[in-house]
mmCIF file of C-alpha atoms and ligand atoms in Angstrom:
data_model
loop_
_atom_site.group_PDB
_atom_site.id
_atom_site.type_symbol
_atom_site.label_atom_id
_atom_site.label_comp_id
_atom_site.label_asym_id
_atom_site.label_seq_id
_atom_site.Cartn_x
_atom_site.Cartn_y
_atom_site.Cartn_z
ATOM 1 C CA UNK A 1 61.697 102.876 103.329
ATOM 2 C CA UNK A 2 62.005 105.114 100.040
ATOM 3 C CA UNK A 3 63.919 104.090 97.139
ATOM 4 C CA UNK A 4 66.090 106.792 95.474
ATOM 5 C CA UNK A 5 65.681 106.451 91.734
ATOM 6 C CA UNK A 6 69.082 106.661 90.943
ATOM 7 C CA UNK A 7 69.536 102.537 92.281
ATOM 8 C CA UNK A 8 68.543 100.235 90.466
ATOM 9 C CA UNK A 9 70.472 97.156 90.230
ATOM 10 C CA UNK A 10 73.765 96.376 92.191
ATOM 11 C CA UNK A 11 76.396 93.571 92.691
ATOM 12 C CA UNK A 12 77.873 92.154 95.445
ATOM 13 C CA UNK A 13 81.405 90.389 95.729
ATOM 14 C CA UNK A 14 83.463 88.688 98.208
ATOM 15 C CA UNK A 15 87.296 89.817 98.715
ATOM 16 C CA UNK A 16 90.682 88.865 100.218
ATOM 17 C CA UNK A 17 90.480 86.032 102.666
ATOM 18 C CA UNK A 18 87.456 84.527 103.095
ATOM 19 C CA UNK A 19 85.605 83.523 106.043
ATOM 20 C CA UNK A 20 82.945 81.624 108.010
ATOM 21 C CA UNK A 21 79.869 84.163 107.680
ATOM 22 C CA UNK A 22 80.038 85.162 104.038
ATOM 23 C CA UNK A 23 77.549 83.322 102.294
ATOM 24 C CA UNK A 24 75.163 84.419 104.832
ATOM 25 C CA UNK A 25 76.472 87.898 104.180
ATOM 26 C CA UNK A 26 76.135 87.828 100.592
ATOM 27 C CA UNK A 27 72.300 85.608 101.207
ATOM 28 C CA UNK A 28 71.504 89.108 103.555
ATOM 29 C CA UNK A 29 72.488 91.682 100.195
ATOM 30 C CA UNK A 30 71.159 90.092 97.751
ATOM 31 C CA UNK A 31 67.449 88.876 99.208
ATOM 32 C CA UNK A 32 67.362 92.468 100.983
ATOM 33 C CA UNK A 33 67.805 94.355 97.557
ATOM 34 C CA UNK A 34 65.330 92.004 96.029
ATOM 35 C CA UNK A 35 62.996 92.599 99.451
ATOM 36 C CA UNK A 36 63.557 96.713 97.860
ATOM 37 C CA UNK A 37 62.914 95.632 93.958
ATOM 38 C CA UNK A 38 66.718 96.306 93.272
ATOM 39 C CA UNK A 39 68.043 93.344 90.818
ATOM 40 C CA UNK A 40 71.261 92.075 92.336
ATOM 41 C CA UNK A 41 73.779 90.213 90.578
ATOM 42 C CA UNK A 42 76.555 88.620 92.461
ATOM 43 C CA UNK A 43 80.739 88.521 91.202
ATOM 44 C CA UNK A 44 82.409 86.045 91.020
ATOM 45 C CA UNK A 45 86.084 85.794 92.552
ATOM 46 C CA UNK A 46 85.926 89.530 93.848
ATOM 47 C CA UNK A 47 87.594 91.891 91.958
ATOM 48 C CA UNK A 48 88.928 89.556 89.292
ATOM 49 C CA UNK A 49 85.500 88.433 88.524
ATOM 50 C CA UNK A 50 84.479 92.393 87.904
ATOM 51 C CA UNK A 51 87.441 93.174 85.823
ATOM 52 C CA UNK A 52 87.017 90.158 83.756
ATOM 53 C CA UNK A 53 82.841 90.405 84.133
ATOM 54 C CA UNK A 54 81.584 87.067 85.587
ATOM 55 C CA UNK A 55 78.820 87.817 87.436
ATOM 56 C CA UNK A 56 75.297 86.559 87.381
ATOM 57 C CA UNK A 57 72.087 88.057 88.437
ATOM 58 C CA UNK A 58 71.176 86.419 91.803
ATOM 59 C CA UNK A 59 67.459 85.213 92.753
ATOM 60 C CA UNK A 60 65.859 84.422 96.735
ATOM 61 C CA UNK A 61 66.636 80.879 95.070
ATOM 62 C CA UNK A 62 70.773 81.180 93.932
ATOM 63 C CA UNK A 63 71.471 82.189 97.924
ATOM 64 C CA UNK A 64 69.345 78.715 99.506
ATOM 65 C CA UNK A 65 70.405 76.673 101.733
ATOM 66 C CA UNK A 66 74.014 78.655 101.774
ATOM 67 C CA UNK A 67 73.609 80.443 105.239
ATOM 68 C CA UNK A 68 75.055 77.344 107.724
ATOM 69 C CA UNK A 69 78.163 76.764 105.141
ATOM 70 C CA UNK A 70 81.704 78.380 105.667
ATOM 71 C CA UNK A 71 83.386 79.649 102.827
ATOM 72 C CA UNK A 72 81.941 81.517 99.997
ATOM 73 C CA UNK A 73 80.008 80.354 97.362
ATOM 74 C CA UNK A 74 80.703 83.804 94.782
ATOM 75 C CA UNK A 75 84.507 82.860 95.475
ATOM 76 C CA UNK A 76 87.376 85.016 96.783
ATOM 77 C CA UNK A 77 90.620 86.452 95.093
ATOM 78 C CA UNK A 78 93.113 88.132 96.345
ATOM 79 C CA UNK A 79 93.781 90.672 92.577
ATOM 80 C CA UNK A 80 96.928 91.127 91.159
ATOM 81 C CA UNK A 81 95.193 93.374 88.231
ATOM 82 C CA UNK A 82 92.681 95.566 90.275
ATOM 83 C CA UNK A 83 95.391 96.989 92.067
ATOM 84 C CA UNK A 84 96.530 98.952 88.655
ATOM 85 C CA UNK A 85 94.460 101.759 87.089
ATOM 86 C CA UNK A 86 94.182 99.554 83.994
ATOM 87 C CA UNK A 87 92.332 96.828 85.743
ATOM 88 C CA UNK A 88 89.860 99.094 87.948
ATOM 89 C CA UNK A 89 89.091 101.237 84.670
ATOM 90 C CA UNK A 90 88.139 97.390 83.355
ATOM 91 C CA UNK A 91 86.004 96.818 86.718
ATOM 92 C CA UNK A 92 84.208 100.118 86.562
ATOM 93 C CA UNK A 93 83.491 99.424 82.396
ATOM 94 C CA UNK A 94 82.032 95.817 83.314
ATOM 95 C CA UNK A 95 80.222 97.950 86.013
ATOM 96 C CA UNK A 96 78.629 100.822 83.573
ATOM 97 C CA UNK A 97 77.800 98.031 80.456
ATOM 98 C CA UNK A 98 75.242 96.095 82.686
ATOM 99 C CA UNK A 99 74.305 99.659 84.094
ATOM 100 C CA UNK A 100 74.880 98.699 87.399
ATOM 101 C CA UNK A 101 75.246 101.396 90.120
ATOM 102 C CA UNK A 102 77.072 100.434 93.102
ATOM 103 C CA UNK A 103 78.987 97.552 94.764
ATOM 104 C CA UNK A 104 78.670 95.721 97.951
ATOM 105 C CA UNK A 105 81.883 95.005 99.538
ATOM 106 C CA UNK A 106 82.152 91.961 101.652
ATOM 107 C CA UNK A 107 86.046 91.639 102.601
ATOM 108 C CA UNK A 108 88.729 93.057 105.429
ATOM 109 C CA UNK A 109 90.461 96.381 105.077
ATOM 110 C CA UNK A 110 92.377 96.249 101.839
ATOM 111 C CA UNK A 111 89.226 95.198 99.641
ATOM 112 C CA UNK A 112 87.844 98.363 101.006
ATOM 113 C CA UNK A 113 90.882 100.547 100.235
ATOM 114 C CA UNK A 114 89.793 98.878 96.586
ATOM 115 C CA UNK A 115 86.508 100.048 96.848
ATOM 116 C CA UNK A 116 87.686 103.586 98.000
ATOM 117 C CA UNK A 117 89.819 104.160 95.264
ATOM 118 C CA UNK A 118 87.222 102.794 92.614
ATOM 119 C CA UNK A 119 85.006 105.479 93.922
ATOM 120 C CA UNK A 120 87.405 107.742 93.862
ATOM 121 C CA UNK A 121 88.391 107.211 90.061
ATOM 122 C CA UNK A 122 85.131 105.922 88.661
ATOM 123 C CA UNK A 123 82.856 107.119 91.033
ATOM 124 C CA UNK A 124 81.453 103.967 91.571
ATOM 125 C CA UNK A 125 79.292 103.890 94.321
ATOM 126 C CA UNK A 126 80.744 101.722 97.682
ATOM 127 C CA UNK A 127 79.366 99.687 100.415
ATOM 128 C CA UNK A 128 81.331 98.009 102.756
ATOM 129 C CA UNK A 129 80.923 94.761 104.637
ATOM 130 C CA UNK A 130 83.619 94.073 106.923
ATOM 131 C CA UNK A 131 84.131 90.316 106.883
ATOM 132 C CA UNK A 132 87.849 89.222 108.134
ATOM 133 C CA UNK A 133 88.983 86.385 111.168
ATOM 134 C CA UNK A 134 91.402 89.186 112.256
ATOM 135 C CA UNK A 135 89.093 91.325 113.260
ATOM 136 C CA UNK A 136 91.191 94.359 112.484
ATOM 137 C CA UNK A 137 88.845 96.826 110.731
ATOM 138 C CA UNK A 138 89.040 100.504 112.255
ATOM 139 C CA UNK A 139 85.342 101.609 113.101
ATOM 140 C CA UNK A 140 83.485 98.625 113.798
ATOM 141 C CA UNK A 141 83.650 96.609 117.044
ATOM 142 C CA UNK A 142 83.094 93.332 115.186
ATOM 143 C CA UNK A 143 84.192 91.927 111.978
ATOM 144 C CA UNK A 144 81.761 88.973 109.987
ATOM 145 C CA UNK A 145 83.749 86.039 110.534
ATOM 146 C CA UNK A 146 85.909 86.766 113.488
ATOM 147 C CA UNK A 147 83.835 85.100 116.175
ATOM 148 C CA UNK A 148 83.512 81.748 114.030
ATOM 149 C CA UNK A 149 87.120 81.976 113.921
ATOM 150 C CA UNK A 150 87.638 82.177 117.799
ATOM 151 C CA UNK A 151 85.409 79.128 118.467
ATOM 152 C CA UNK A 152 86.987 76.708 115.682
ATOM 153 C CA UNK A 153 90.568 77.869 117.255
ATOM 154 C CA UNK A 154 88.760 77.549 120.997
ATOM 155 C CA UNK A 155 87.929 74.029 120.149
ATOM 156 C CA UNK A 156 91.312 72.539 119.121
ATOM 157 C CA UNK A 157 92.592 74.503 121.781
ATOM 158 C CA UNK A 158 90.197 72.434 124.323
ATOM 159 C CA UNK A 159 91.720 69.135 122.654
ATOM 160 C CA UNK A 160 94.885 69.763 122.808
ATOM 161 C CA UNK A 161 94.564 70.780 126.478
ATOM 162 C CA UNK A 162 93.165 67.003 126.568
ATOM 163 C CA UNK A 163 96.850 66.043 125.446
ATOM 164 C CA UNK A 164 98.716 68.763 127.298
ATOM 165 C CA UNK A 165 97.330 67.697 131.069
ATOM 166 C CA UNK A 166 97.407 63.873 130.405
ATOM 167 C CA UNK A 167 101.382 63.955 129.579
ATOM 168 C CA UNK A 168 102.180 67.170 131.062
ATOM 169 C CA UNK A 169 102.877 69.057 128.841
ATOM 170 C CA UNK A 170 103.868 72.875 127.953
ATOM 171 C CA UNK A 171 101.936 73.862 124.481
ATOM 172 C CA UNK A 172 102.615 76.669 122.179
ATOM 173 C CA UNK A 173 99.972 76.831 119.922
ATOM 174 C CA UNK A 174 100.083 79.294 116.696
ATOM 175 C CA UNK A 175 96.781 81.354 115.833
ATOM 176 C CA UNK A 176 96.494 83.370 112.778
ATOM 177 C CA UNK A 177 95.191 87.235 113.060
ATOM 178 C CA UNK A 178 97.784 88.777 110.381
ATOM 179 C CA UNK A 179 99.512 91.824 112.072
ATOM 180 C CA UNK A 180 97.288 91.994 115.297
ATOM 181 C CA UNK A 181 96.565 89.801 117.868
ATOM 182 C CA UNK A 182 92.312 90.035 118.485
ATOM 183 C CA UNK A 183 92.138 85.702 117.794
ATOM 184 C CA UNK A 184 95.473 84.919 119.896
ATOM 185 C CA UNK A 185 93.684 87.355 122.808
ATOM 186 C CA UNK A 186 90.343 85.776 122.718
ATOM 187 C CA UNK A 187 91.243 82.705 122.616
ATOM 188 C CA UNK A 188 93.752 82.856 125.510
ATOM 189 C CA UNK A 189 91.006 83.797 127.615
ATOM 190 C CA UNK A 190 88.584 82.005 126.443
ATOM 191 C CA UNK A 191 90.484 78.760 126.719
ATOM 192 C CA UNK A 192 92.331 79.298 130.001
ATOM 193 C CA UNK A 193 95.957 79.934 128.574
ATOM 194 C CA UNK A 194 98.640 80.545 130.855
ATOM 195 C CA UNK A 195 100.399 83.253 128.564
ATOM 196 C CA UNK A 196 99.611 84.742 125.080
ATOM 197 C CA UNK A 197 102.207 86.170 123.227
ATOM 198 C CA UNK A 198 100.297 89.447 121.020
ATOM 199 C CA UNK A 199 102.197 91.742 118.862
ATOM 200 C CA UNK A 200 100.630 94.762 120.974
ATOM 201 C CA UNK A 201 101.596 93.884 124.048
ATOM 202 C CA UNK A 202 105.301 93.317 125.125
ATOM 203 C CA UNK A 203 106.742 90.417 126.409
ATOM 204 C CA UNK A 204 109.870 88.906 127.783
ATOM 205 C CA UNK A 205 110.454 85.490 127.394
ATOM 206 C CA UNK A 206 112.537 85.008 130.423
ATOM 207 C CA UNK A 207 109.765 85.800 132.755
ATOM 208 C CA UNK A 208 107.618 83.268 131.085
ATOM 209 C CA UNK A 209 110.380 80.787 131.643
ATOM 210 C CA UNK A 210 110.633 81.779 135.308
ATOM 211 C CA UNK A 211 106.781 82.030 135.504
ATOM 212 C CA UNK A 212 107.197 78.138 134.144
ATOM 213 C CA UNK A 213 109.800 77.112 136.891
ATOM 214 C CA UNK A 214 107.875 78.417 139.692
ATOM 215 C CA UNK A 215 104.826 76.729 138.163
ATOM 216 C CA UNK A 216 106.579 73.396 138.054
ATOM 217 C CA UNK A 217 108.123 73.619 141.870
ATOM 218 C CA UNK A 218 103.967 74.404 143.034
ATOM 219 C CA UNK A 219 102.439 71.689 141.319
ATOM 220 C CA UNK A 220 101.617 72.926 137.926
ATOM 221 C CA UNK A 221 101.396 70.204 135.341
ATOM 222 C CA UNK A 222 100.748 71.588 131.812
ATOM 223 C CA UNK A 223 100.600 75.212 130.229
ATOM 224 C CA UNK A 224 98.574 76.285 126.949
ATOM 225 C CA UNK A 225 100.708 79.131 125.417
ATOM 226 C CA UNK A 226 99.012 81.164 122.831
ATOM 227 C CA UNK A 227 101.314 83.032 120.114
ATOM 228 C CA UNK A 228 99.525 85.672 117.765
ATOM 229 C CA UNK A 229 101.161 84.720 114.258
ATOM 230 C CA UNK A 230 102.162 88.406 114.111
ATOM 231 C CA UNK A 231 103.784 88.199 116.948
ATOM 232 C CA UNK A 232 106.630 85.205 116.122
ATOM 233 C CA UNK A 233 107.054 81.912 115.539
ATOM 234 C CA UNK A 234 105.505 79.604 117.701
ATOM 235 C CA UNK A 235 108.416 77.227 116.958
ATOM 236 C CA UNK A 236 111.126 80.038 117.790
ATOM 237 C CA UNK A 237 109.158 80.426 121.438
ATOM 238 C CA UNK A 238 108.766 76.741 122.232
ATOM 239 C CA UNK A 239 112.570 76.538 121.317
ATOM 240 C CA UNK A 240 113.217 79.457 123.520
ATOM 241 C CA UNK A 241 111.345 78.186 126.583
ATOM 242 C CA UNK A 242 112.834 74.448 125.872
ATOM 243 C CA UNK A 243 116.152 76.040 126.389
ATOM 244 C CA UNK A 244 115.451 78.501 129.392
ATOM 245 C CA UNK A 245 113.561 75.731 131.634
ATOM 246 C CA UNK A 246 114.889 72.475 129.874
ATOM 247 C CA UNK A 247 111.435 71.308 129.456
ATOM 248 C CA UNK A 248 109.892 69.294 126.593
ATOM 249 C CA UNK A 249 107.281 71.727 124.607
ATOM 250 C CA UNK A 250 105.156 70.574 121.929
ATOM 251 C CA UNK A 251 103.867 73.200 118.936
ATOM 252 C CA UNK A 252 100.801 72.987 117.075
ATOM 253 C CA UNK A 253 99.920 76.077 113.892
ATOM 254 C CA UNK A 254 96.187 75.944 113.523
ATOM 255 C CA UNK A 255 96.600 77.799 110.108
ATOM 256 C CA UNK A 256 93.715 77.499 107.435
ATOM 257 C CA UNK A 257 91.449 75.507 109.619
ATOM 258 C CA UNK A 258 90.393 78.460 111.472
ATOM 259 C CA UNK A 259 88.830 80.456 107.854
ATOM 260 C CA UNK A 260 86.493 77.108 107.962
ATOM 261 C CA UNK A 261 83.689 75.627 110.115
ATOM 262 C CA UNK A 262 79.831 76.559 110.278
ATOM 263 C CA UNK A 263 79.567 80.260 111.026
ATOM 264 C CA UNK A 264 78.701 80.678 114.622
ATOM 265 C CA UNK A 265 75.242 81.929 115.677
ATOM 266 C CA UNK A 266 76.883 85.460 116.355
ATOM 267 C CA UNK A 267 78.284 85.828 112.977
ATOM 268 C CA UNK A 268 74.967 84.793 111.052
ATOM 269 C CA UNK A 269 72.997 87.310 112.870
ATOM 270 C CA UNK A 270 75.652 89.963 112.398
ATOM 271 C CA UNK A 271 75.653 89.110 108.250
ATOM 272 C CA UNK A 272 72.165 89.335 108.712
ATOM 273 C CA UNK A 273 72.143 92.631 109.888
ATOM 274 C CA UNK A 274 74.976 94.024 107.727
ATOM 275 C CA UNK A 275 73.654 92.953 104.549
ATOM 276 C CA UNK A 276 70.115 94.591 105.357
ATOM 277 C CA UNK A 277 72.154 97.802 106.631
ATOM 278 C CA UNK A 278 74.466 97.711 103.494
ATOM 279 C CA UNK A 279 71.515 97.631 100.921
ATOM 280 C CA UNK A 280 69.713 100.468 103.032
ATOM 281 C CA UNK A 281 72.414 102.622 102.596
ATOM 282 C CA UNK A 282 72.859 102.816 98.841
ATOM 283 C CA UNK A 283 69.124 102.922 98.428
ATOM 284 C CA UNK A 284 69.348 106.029 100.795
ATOM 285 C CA UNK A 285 72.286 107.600 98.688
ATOM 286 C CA UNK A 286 75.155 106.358 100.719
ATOM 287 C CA UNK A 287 78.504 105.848 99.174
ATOM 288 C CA UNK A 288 82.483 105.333 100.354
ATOM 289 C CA UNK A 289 80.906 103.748 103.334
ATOM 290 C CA UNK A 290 81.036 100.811 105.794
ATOM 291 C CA UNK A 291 78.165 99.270 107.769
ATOM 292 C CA UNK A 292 79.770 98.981 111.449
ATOM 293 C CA UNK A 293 78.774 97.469 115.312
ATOM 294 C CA UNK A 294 79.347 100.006 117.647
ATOM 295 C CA UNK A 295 78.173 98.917 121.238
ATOM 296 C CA UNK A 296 75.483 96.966 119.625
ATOM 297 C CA UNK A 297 74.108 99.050 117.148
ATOM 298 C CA UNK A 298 74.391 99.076 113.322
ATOM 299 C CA UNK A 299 76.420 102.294 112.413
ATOM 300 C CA UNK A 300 77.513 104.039 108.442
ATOM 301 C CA UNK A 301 81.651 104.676 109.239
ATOM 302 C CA UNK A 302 83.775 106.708 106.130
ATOM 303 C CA UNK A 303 85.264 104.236 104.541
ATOM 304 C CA UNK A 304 88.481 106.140 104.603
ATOM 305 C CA UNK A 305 87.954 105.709 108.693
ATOM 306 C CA UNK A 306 87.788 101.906 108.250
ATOM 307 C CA UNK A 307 90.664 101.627 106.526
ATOM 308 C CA UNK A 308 93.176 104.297 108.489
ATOM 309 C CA UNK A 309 94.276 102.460 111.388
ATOM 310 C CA UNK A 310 94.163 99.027 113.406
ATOM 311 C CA UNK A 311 91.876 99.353 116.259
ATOM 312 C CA UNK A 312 93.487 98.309 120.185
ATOM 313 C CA UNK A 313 93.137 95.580 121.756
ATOM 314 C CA UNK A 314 92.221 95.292 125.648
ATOM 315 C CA UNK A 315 95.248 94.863 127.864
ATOM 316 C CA UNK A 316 92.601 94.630 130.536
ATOM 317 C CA UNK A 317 91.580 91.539 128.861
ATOM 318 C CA UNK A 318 95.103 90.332 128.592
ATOM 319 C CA UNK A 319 95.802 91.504 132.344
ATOM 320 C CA UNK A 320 92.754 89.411 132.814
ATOM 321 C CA UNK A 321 93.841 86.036 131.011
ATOM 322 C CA UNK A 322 97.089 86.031 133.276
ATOM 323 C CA UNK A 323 95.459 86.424 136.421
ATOM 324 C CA UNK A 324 93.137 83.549 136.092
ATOM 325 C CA UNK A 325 95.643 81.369 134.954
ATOM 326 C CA UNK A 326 98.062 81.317 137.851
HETATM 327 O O1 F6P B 401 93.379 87.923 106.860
HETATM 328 C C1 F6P B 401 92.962 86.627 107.088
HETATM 329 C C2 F6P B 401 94.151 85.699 107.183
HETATM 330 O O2 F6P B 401 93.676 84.382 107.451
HETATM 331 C C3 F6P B 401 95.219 86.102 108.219
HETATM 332 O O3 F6P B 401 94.846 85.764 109.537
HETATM 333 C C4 F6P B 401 96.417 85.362 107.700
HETATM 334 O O4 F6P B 401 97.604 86.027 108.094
HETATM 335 C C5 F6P B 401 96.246 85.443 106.204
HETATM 336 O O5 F6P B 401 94.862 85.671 105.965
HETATM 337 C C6 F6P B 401 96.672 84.207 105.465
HETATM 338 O O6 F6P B 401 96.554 84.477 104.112
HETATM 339 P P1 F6P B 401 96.593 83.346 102.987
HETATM 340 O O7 F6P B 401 95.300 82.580 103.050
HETATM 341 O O8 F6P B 401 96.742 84.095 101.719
HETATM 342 O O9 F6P B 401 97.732 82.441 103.318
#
């Protein structure tokens, strides 16, 4: 691998909502620039720790023993300040007095649209890492974070299932994802729900009530109902289907506890392989880019690209989760 001149040290931050798969992330950037004789120092609290210039230079020894914890350990901010020109003209100044050249990005879609526009004003040089439970970045198949997300929401999914058969029960049970429904999906197939309800895919709660009665009159004793936080309450639904079938529901909202938990195998591996890919980039002149999985292979995507649009989800997938349920 050659080493453009022009790198020489760079800094790597966390942004926006964190996630299991991180702190191997950041572990990945900062031992692979050190691997390449880049110094790397790592920023603390994301953009808010550039603007205000706490960062530290990072050694093989500051990322030990951080790959099997969720979180991460530079901190995360969402920033109020970076969002003016005032603050990124401070970021880009804390950037040029400790002569450092370019930025890793590890965050979801709007840190990048940060990065972007700190390029575009400072010309700061940009890698992203996309690291978000929705997975909802444009360009990549998978997101850091996303599949540790799945399994912690998979598992209390599998408990309460304990619950729902035992009393027989009907379960609506709230996942996050923001605007998009790629956790709510997943984990209605992966857990055996009977319905999911996923802002891109229509629904009509009367036919999951009737679905419900017909259940009921064949035998069918309990029903895991997945609803995409995007998508509506899960206390409105459960309502809703209490009304329309005059059965007893019970509602659980997972919330926060799906950013936590020990990033999954999948996720540590793909940190792994993003951070090496990120660092490779800049030392081969890249900038205003993303590192990306596209049917299993590391990819650069336009940063602009990554943050344009929401990617689709599989109705197949969805056709797929109703089918086995019945
Ligand atoms: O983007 C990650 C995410 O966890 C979304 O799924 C959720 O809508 C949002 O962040 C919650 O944000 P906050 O932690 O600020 O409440």
């Amino acid at each position: 691998m050659t080493k453009t001149k022009s790198i020489k040290r760079i800094a790597v931050l966390t942004s926006g909502g964190d996630c299991s798969g991180m702190n191997p992330a950041i572990r990945s950037v900062v031992r692979s620039g050190i691997y390449n004789n880049l110094e790397v120092y790592g920023v603390f609290r994301g953009y808010e720790g550039l603007i205000t210039g706490d960062m530290k230079r990072m050694t093989r020894r500051s990322v030990g023993n951080i790959i099997n914890k969720g979180g991460t350990f530079l901190k995360t901010a969402r920033s109020g300040e970076f969002l003016t020109k005032k603050g990124r003209k401070k970021a880009a100044d804390s950037l040029k007095k400790r002569k450092i050249d370019a930025i890793v990005v590890i965050g979801g879609e709007g840190s990048f649209k940060g990065a972007y526009i700190l390029n575009q004003e400072h010309q700061v040089r940009t890698i992203g890492i996309p690291a978000t439970i929705d997975n909802d970045v444009n360009g990549t198949d998978f997101s850091i974070g996303a599949d540790t997300a799945v399994n912690v929401a998979l598992d209390a999914v599998d408990k309460i299932r304990d619950t729902a058969t035992s009393l027989e029960r009907i379960f609506v049970i709230e996942v996050m994802g923001r605007n998009l429904g790629y956790i709510a999906l997943q984990v209605g197939l992966a857990g055996g729900a009977e319905d999911a309800v996923i802002p891109e895919f229509d629904y009509k709660i009367g036919s999951m009530a009737d679905d419900i009665k017909r259940g009921r009159k064949k035998g069918k004793i309990s029903w895991i109902i997945i609803v995409a936080e995007g998508a509506g309450s899960a206390q409105e639904i459960a309502k809703q289907i209490t009304d329309l079938t005059g059965f007893e529901t019970r509602v659980t909202v997972l919330g926060h506890l799906q950013r936590g938990g020990t990033p999954t195998a999948m996720d540590r591996i793909l940190a792994a392989k993003f951070g090496k890919a990120a660092v490779d980039a800049l030392i081969k002149g890249n900038t205003n880019k993303m590192v990306g999985v596209v049917a299993n292979k590391i990819k650069l995507i336009d940063l602009e690209h990554a943050c344009a649009r929401p990617k689709n989800l599989s109705k197949e997938q969805y056709n797929l989760m109703r089918i086995l349920a019945s």
